[in-house]
mmCIF file of C-alpha atoms in Angstrom:
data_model
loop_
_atom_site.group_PDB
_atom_site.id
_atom_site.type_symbol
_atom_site.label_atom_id
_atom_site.label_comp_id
_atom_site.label_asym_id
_atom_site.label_seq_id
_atom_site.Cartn_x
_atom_site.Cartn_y
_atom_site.Cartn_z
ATOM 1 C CA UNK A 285 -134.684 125.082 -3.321
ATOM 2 C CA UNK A 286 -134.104 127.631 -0.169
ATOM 3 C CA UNK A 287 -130.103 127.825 -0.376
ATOM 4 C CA UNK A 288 -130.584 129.999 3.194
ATOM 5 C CA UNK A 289 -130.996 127.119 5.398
ATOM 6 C CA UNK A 290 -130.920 127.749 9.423
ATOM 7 C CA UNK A 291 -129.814 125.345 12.102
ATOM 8 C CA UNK A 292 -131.498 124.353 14.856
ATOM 9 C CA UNK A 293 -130.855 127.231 17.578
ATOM 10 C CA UNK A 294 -127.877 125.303 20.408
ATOM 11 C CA UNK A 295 -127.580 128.615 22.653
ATOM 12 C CA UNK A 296 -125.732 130.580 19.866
ATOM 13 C CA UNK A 297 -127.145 133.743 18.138
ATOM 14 C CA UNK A 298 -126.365 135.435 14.828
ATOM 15 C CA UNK A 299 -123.786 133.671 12.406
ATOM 16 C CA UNK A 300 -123.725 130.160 14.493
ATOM 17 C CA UNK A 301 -127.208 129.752 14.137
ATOM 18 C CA UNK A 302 -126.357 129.832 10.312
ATOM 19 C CA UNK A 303 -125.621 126.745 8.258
ATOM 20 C CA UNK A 304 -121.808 126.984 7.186
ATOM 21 C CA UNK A 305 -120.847 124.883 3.545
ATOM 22 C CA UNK A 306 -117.975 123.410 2.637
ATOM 23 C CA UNK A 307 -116.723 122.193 -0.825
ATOM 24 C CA UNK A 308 -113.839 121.074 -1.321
ATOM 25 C CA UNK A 309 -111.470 120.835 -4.802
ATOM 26 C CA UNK A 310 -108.609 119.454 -3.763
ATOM 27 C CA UNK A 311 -107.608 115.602 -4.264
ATOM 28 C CA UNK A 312 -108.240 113.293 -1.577
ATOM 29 C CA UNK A 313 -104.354 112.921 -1.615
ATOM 30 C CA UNK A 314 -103.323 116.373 -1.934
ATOM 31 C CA UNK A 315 -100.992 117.833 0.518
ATOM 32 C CA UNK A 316 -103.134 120.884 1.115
ATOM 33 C CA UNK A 317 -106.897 121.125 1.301
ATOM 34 C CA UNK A 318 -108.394 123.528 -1.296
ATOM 35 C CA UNK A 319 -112.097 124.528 -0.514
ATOM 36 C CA UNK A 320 -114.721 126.609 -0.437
ATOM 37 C CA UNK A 321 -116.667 127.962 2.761
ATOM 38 C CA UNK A 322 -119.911 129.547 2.865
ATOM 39 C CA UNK A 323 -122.064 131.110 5.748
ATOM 40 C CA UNK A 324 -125.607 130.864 5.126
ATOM 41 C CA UNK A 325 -125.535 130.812 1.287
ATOM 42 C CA UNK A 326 -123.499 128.624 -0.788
ATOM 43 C CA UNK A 327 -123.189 130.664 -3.333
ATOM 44 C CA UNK A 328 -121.361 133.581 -1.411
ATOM 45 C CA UNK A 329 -118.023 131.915 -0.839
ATOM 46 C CA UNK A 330 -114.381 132.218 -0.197
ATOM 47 C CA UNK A 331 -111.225 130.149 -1.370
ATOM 48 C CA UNK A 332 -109.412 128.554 0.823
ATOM 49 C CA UNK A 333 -106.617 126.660 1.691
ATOM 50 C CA UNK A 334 -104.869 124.361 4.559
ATOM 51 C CA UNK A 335 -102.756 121.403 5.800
ATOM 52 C CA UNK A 336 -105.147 118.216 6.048
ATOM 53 C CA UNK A 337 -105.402 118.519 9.982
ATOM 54 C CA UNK A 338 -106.468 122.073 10.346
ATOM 55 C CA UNK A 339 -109.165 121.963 7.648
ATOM 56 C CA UNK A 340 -110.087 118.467 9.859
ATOM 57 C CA UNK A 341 -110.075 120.759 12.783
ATOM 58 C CA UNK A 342 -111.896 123.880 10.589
ATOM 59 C CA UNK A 343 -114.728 121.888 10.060
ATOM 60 C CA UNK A 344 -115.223 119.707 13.482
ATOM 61 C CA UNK A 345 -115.378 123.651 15.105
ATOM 62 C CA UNK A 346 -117.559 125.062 12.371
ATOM 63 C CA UNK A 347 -119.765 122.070 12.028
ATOM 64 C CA UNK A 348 -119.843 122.602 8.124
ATOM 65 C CA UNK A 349 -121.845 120.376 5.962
ATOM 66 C CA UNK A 350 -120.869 119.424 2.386
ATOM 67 C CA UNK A 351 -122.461 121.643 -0.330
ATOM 68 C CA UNK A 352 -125.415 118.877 -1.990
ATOM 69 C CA UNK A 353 -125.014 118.195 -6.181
ATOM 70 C CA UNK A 354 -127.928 120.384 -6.526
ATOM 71 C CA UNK A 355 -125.907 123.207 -4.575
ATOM 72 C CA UNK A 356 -122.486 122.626 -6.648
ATOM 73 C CA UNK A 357 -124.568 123.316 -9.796
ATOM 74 C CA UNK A 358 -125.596 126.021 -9.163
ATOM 75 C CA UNK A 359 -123.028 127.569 -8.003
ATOM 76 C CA UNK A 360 -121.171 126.463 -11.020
ATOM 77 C CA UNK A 361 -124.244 127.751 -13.531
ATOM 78 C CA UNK A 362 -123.852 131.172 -11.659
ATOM 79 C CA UNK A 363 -120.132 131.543 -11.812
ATOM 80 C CA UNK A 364 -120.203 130.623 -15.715
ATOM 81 C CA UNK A 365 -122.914 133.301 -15.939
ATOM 82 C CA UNK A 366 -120.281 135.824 -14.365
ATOM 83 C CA UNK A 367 -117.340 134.554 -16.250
ATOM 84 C CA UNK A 368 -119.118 134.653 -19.672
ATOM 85 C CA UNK A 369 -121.868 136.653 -19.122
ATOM 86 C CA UNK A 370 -124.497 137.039 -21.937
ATOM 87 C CA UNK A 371 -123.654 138.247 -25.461
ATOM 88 C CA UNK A 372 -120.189 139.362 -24.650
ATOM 89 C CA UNK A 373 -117.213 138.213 -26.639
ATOM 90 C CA UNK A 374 -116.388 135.592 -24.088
ATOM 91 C CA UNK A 375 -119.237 134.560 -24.091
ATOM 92 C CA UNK A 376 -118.955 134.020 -27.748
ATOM 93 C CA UNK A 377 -115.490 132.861 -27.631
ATOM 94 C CA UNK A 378 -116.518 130.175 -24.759
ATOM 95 C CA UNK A 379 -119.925 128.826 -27.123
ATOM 96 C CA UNK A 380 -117.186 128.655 -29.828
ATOM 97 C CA UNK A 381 -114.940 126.207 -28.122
ATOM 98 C CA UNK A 382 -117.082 123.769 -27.412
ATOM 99 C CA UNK A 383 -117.954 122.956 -31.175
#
């Protein structure tokens, strides 16, 4: 799947021609909003966090789409690859937990 997908050109050049993901954590209740944003590739994030009305307002003015399942997983399978990496004793101590 190309994760580097491009919007249709409105007039803007460089980063707004870009698609820009959201995904976001939080509860649907929660009194903050705790996401991540990406430009361009959902894998290359940041963490961040706001009052419900400003992230509403965040993403109306960034016209942000929702990272797809596909998307989440793999940014998921890449940050466990970071966190544990391969043959390290995290690793190790991570495969052990799960018996």
């Amino acid at each position: 799947m190309n994760m580097h997908l491009v919007k249709k050109d409105h007039g803007r050049d460089g980063l707004g021609r870009l698609t820009k993901f959201i995904r976001v954590r939080s509860g649907p209740e929660s009194r903050f909003v705790e996401f991540d944003f990406a430009i361009g590739d959902p894998s290359l994030f940041v963490e961040l966090v706001m009052p419900q009305k400003a992230f509403e307002h965040f993403c109306a003015v960034n016209d942000v789409v929702h990272m797809s399942e596909e998307q989440m997983r793999a940014v998921d399978a890449e940050m466990e690859k970071w966190r544990y990496g391969d043959d390290t004793l995290m690793a190790r101590n991570h495969d052990h937990g799960a018996e």
